[in-house]
mmCIF file of C-alpha atoms in Angstrom:
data_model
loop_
_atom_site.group_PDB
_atom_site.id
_atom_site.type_symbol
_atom_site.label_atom_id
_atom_site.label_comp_id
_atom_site.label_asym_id
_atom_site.label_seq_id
_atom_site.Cartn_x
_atom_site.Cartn_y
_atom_site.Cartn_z
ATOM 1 C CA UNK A 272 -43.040 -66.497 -8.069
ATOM 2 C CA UNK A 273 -39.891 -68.184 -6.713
ATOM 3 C CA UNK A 274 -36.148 -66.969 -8.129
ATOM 4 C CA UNK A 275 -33.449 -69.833 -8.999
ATOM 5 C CA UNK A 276 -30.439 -70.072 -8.828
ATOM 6 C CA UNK A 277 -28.451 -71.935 -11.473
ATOM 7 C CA UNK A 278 -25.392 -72.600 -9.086
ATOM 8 C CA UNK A 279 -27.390 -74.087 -6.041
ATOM 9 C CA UNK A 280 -30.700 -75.408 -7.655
ATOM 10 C CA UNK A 281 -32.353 -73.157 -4.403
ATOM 11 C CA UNK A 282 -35.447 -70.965 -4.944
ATOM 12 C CA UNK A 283 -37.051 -68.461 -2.250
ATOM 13 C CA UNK A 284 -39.218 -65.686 -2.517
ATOM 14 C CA UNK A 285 -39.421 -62.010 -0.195
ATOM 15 C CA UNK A 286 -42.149 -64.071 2.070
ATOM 16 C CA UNK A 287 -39.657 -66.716 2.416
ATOM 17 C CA UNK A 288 -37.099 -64.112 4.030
ATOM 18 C CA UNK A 289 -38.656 -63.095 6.472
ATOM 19 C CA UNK A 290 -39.666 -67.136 7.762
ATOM 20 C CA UNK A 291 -36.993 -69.911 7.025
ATOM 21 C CA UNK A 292 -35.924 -73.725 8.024
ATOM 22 C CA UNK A 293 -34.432 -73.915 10.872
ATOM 23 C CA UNK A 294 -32.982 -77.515 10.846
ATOM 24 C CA UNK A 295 -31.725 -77.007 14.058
ATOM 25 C CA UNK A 296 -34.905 -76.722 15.688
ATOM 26 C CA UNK A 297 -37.076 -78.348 13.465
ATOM 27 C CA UNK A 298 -39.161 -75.382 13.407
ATOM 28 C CA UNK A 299 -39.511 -71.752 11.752
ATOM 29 C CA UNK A 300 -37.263 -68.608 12.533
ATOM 30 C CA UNK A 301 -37.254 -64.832 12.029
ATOM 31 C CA UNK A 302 -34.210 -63.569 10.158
ATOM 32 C CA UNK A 303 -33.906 -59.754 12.338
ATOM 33 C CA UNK A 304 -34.165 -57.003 9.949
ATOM 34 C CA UNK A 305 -31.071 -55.347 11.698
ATOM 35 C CA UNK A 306 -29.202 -58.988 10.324
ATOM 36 C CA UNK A 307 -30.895 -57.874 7.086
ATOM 37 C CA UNK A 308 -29.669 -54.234 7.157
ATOM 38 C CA UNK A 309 -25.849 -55.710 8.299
ATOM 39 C CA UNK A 310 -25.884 -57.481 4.815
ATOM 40 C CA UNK A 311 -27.259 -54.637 2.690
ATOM 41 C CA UNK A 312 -24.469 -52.667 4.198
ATOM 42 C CA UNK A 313 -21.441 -54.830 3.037
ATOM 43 C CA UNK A 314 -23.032 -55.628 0.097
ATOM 44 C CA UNK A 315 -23.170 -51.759 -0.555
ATOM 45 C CA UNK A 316 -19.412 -51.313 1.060
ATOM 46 C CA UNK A 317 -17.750 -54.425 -1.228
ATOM 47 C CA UNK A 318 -15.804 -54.561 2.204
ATOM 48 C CA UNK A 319 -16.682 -55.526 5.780
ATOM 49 C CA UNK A 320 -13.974 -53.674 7.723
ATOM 50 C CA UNK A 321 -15.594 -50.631 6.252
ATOM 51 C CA UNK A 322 -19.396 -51.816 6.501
ATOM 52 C CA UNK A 323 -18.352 -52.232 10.438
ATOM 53 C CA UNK A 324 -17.130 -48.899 10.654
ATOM 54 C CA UNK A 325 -20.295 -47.897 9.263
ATOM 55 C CA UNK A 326 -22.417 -49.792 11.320
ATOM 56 C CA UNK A 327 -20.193 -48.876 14.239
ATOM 57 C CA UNK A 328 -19.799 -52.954 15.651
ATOM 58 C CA UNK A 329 -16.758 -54.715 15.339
ATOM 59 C CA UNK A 330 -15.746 -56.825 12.233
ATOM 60 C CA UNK A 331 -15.502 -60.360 14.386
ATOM 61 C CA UNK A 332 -19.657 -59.853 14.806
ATOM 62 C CA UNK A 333 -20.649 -58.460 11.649
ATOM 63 C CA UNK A 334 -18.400 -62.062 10.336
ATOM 64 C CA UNK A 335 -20.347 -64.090 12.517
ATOM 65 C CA UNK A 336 -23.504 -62.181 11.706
ATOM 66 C CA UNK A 337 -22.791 -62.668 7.926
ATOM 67 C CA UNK A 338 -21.907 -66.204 8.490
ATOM 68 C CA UNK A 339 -25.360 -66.871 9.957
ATOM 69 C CA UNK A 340 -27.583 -65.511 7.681
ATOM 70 C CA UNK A 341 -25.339 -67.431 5.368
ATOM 71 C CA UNK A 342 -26.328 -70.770 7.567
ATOM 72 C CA UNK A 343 -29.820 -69.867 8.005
ATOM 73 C CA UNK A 344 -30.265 -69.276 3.978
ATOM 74 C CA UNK A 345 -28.181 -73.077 3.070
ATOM 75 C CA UNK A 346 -26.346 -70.632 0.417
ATOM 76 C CA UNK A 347 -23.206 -68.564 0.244
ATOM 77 C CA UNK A 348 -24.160 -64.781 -0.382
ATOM 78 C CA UNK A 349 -20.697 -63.713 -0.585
ATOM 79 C CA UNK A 350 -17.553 -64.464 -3.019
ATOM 80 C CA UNK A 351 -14.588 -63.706 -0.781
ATOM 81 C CA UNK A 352 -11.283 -61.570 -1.477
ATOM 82 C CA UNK A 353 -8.808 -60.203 0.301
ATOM 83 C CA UNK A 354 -9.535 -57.166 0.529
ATOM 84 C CA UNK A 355 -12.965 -56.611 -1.348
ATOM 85 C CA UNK A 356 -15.829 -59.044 -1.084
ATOM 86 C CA UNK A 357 -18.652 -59.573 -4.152
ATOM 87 C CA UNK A 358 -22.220 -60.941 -4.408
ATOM 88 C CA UNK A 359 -22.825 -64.351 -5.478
ATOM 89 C CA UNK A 360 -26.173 -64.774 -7.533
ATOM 90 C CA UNK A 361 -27.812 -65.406 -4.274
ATOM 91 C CA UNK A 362 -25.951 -62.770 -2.763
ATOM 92 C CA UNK A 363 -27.305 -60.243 -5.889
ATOM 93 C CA UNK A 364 -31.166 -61.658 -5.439
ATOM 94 C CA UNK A 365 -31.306 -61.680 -1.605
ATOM 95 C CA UNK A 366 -30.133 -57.752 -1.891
ATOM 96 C CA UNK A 367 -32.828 -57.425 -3.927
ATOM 97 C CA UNK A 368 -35.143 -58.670 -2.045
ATOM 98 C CA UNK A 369 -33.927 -56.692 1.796
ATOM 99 C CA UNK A 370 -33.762 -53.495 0.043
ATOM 100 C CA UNK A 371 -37.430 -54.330 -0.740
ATOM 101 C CA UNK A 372 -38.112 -55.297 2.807
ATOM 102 C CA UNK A 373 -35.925 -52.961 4.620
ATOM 103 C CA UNK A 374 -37.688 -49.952 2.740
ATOM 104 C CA UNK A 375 -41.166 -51.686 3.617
ATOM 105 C CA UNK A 376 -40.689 -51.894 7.363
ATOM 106 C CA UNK A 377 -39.120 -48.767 7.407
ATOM 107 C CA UNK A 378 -42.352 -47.100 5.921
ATOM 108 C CA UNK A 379 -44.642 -49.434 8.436
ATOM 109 C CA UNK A 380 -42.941 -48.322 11.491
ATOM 110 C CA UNK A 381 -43.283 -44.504 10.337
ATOM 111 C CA UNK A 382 -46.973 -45.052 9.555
ATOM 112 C CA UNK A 383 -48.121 -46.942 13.001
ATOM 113 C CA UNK A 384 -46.277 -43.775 14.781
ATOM 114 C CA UNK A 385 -48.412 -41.193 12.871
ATOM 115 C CA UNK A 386 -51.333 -42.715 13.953
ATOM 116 C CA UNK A 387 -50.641 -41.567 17.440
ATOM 117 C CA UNK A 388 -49.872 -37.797 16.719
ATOM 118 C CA UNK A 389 -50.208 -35.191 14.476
ATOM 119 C CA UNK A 390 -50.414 -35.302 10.991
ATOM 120 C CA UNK A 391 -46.582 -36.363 10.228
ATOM 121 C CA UNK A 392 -44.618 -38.378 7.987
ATOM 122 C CA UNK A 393 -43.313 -39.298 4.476
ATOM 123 C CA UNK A 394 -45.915 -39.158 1.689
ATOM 124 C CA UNK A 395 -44.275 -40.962 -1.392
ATOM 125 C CA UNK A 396 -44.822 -40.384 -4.473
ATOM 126 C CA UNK A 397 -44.015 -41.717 -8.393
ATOM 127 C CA UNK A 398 -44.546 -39.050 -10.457
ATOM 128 C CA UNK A 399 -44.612 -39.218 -14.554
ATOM 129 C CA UNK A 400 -42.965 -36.539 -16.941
ATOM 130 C CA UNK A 401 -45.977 -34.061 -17.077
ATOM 131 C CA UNK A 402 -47.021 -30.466 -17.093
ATOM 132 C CA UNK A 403 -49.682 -31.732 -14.498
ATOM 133 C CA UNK A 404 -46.558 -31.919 -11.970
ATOM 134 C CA UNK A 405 -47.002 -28.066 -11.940
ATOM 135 C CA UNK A 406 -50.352 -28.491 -10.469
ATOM 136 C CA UNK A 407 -49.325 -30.708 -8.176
ATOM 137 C CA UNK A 408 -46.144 -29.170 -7.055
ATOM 138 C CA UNK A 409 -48.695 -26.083 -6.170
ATOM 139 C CA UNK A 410 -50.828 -28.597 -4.185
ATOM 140 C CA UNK A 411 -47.996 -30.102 -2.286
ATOM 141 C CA UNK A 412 -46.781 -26.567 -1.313
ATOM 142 C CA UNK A 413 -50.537 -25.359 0.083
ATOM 143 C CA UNK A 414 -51.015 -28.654 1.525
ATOM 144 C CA UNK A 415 -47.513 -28.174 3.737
ATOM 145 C CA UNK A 416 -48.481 -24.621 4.415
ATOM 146 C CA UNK A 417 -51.132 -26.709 6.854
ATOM 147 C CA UNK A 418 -49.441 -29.143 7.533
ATOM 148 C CA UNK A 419 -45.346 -28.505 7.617
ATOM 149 C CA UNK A 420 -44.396 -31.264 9.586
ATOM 150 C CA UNK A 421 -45.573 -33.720 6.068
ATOM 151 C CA UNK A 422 -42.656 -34.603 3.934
ATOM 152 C CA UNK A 423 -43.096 -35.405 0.097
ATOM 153 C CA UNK A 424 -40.719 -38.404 -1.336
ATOM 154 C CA UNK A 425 -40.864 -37.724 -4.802
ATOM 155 C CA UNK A 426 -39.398 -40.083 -7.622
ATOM 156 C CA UNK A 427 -39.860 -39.553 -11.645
ATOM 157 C CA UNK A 428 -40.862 -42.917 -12.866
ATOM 158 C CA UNK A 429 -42.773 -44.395 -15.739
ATOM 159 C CA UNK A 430 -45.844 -45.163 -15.164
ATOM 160 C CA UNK A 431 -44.943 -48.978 -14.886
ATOM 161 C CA UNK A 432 -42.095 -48.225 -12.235
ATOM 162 C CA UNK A 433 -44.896 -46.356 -9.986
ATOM 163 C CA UNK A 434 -47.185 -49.244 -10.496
ATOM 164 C CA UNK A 435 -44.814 -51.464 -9.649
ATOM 165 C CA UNK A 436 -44.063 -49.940 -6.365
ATOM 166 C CA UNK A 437 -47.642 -48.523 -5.814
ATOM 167 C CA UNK A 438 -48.074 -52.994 -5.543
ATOM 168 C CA UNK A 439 -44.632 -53.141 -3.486
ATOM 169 C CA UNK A 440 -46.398 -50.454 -1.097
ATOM 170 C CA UNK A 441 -43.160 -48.437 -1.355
ATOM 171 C CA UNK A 442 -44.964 -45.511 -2.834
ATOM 172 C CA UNK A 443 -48.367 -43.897 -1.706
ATOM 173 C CA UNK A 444 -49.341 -42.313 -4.618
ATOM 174 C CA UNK A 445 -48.314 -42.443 -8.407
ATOM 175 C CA UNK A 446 -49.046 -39.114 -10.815
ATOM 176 C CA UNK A 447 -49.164 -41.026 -14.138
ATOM 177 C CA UNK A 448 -50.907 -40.120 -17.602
ATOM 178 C CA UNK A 449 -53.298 -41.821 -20.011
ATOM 179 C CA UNK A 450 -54.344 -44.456 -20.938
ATOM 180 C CA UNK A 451 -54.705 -45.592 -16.924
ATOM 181 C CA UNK A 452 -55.597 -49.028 -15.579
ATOM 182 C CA UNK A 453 -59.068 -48.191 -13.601
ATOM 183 C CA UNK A 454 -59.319 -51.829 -12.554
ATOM 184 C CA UNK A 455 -56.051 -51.543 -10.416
ATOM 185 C CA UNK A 456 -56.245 -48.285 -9.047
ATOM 186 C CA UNK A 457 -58.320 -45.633 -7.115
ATOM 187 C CA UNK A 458 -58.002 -42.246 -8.532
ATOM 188 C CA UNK A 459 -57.976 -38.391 -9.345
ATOM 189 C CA UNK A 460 -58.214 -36.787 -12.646
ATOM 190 C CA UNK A 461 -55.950 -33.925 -12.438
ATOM 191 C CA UNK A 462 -57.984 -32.116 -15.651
ATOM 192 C CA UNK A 463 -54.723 -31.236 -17.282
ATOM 193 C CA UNK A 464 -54.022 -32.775 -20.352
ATOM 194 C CA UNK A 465 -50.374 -33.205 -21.875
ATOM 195 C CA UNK A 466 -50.306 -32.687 -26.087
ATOM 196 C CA UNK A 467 -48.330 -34.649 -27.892
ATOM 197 C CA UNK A 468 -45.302 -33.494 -30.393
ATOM 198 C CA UNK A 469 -42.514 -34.350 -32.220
ATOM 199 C CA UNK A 470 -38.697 -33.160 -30.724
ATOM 200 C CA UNK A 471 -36.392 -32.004 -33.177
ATOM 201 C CA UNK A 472 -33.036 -30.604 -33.886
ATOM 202 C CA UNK A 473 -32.926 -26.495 -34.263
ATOM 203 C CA UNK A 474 -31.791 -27.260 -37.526
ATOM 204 C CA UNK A 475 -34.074 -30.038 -38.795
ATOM 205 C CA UNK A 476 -36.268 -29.213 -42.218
ATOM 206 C CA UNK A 477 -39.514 -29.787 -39.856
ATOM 207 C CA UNK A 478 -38.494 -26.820 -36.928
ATOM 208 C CA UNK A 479 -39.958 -24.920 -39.952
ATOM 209 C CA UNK A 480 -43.156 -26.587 -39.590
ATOM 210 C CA UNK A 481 -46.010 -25.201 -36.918
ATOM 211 C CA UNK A 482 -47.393 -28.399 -36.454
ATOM 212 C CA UNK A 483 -46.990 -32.170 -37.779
ATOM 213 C CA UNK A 484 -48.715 -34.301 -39.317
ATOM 214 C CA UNK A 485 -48.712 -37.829 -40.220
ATOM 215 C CA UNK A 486 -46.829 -37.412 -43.411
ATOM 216 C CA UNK A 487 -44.547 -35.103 -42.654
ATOM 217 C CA UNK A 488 -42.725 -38.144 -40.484
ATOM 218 C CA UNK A 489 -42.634 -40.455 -43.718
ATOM 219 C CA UNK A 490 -38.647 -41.993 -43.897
ATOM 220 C CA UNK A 491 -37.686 -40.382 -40.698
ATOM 221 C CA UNK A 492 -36.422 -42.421 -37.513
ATOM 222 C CA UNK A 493 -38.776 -41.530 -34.213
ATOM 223 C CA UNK A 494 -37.926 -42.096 -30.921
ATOM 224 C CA UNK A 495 -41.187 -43.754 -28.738
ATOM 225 C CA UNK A 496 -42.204 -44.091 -25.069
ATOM 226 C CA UNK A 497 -41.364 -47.108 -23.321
ATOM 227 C CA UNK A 498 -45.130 -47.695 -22.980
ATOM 228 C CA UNK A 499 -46.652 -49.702 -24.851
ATOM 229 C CA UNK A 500 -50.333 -48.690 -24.438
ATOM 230 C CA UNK A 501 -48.830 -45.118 -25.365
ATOM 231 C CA UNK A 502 -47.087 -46.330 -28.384
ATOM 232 C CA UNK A 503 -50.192 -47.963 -29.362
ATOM 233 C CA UNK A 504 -51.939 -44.457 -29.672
ATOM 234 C CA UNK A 505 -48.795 -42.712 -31.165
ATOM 235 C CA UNK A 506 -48.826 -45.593 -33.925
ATOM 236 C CA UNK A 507 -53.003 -45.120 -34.167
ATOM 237 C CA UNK A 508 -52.325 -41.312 -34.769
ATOM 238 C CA UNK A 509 -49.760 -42.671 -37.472
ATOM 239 C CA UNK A 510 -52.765 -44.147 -39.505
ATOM 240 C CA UNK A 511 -51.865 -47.620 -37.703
ATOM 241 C CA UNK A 512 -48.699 -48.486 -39.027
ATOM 242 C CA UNK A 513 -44.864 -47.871 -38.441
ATOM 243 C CA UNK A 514 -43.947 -49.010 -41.983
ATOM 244 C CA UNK A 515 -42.965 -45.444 -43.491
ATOM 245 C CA UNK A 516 -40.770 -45.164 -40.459
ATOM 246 C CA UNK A 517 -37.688 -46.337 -38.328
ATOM 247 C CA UNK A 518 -37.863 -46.595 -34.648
ATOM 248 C CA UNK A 519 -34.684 -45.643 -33.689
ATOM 249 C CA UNK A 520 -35.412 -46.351 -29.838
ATOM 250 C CA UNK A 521 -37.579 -46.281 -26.386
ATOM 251 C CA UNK A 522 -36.698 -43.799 -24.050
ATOM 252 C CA UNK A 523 -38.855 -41.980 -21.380
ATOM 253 C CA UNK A 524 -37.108 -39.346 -19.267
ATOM 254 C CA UNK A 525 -37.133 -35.876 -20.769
ATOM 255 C CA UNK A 526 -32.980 -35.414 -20.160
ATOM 256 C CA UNK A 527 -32.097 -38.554 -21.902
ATOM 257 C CA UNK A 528 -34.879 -38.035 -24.634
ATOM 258 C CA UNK A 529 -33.222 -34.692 -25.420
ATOM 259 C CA UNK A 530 -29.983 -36.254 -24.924
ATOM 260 C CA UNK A 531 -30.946 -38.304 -27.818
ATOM 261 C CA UNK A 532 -32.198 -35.928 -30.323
ATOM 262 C CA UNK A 533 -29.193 -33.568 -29.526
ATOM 263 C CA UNK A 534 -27.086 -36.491 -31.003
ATOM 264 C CA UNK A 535 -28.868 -37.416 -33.915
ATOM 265 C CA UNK A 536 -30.620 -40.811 -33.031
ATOM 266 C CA UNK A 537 -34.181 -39.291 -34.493
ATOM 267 C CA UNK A 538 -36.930 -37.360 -34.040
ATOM 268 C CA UNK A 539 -38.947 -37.773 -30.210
ATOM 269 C CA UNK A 540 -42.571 -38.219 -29.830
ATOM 270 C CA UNK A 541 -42.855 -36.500 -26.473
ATOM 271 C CA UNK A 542 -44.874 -33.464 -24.347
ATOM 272 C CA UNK A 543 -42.182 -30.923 -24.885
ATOM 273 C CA UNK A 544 -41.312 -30.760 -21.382
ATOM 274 C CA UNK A 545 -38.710 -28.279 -20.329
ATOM 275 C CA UNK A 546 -37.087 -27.930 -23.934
ATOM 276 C CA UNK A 547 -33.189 -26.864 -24.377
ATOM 277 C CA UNK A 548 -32.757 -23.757 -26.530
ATOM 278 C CA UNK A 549 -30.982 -25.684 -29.310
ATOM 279 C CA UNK A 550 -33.951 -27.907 -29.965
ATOM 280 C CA UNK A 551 -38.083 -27.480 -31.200
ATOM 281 C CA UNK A 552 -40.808 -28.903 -30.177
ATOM 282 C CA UNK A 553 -43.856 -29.088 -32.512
ATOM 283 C CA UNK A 554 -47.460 -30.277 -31.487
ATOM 284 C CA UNK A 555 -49.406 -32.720 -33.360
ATOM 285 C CA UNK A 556 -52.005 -32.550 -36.089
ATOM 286 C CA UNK A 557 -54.667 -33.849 -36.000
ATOM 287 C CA UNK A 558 -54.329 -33.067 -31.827
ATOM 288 C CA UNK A 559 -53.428 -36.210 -29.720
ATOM 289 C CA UNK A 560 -53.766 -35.222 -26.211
ATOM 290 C CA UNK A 561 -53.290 -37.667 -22.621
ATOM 291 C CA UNK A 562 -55.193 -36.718 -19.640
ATOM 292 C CA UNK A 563 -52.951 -36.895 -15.950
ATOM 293 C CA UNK A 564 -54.215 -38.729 -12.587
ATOM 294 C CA UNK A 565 -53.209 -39.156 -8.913
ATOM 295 C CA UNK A 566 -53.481 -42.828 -8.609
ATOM 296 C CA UNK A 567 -53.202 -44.806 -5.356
ATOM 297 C CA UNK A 568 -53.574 -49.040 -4.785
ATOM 298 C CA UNK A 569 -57.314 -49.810 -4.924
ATOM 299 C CA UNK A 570 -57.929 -51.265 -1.619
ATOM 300 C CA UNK A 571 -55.167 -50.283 0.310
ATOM 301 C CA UNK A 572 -55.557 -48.052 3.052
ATOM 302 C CA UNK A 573 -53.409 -45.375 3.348
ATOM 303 C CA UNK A 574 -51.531 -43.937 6.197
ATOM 304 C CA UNK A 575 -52.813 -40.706 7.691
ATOM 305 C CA UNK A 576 -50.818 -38.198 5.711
ATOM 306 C CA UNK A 577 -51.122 -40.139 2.338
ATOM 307 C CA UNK A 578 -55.452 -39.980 3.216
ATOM 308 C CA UNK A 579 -54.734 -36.580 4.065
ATOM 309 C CA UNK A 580 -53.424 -35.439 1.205
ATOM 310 C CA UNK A 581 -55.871 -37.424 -0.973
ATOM 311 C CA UNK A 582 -58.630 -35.463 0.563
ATOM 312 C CA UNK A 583 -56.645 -32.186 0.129
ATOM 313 C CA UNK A 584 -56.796 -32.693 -3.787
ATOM 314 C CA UNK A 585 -60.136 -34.072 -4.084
ATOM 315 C CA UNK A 586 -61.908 -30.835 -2.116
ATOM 316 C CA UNK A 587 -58.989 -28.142 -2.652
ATOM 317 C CA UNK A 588 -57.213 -29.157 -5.542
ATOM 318 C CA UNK A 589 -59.407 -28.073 -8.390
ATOM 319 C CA UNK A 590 -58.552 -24.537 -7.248
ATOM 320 C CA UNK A 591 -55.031 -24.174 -7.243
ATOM 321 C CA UNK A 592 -53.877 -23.024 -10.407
ATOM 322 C CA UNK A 593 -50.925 -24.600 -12.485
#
């Protein structure tokens, strides 16, 4: 799906950076990634005398470099100070879009190499807020032990982040929890299962409490996973309805969840990951429990060390404890 621009009435896509008009010639050209990485640099820098010194070229040919993506595109990507520069909207989408390509030929170029040498590279990986990131952590370490010359890229992301760049192909692989998408995705159970609980304040009534149940939640404000598949089960365990509380909020990331409940926005439905000494985390009941995965792109193959790795897990991985 095309992008517009309210400004310019002009629409392009990431296919339609890497081919554009060239009126010129009447024909097609290839924008250079390197003109692409020039950009991404001054748009990072806010300044091209310093972008320059960065890219180590002189200012008068990152200008006229600038200036020609600029002519190539029909837009203007920069607004223009004296001494600082800013994105227009075009500017703001087209970064967008390089970082996206940059990070994709970047990845390409390692995995064509790897083909023709040992097992090398970047494996990268989205990985959820879950207790089955212990097991893996213990798989990535044994696998290494084998093979040291692998590196690991991992990012925490909800589960729609990873599947987002699991499509992008920036990631490899994606450690996510239930409910999972089978239709999208190839995959490994990991066989640990996260139970949910509520977060609380040391000194909230319910730290008294060894486990909660539905009622015990009646009138109080909740904090709820982004997701709404997951919220969809939280509300189910509920007894199907949010009316006897408040949601006070979405949040996903353990640090900003506690964050949260440290400050008095509400109780958190959450695993209970890594909790601070000053809060308590109590477990559901009746139990409500999500199952973990290694997910990868169905279809896609996979570069050497990603296939590896897969293969590691699926013969090797059911015996390395958490």
């Amino acid at each position: 799906m095309g992008t517009s621009s309210a400004d310019s009435g002009m629409s392009f896509t990431s296919s339609d950076l890497a081919l554009l008009d060239d009126d010129r010639s009447g024909g097609r050209s290839n924008i250079d990634l390197r003109v692409l990485r020039y950009f991404l640099a001054v748009a990072d820098e806010g300044n091209i005398t310093w972008a320059a010194e960065l890219l180590r070229i002189s200012q008068p040919t990152l200008s006229r470099q600038l200036k020609g993506l600029e002519d190539a595109l029909g837009v203007t990507l920069f607004h223009r100070g004296p001494h600082q520069i800013s994105l227009t909207p075009e500017g703001r989408l087209l970064r967008e879009r390089a970082q996206e390509l940059v990070q994709l030929a970047d990845k390409m170029e390692r995995e064509v190499r790897e083909l023709h040498g040992s097992l090398s590279g970047i494996i990268a990986i989205g990985c959820a807020e879950t207790h089955s990131m212990d097991w893996l952590a213990r798989c990535i370490a044994a696998f290494r032990r084998r093979y040291p010359e692998v590196e690991f890229e991992v990012r925490t992301c909800t589960a729609d982040v990873t599947g987002d760049r699991l499509e992008q192909g920036l990631a490899d692989l994606g450690l996510v929890t239930e409910p999972l998408d089978v239709s999208k995705y190839d995959y490994l159970r990991t066989h640990i299962d996260d139970r949910w609980g509520v977060l609380m304040r040391a000194d909230d009534p319910l730290a008294e409490l060894d486990e909660i149940r539905p009622d015990d939640l009646d009138g109080r404000a909740l904090i709820l996973p982004f997701r709404e598949e997951v919220r969809s089960e939280l509300i189910s365990w509920m007894g199907g309805s949010l009316r006897s509380v408040a949601v006070a909020g979405l949040c996903d990331l353990s640090i900003n969840v506690m964050t949260m409940v440290r400050g008095g926005v509400g109780l958190a439905m959450s695993f209970g990951l890594g909790v601070a000494e000053d809060l308590r985390f109590k477990p559901l009941n009746p139990v409500l429990e999500s199952g973990g995965a290694v997910i990868w792109k169905r279809g896609r193959t996979l570069n050497p060390a990603a296939a590896a790795f897969v293969e590691f897990l699926r013969t090797e991985g059911r015996h390395i404890a958490c």
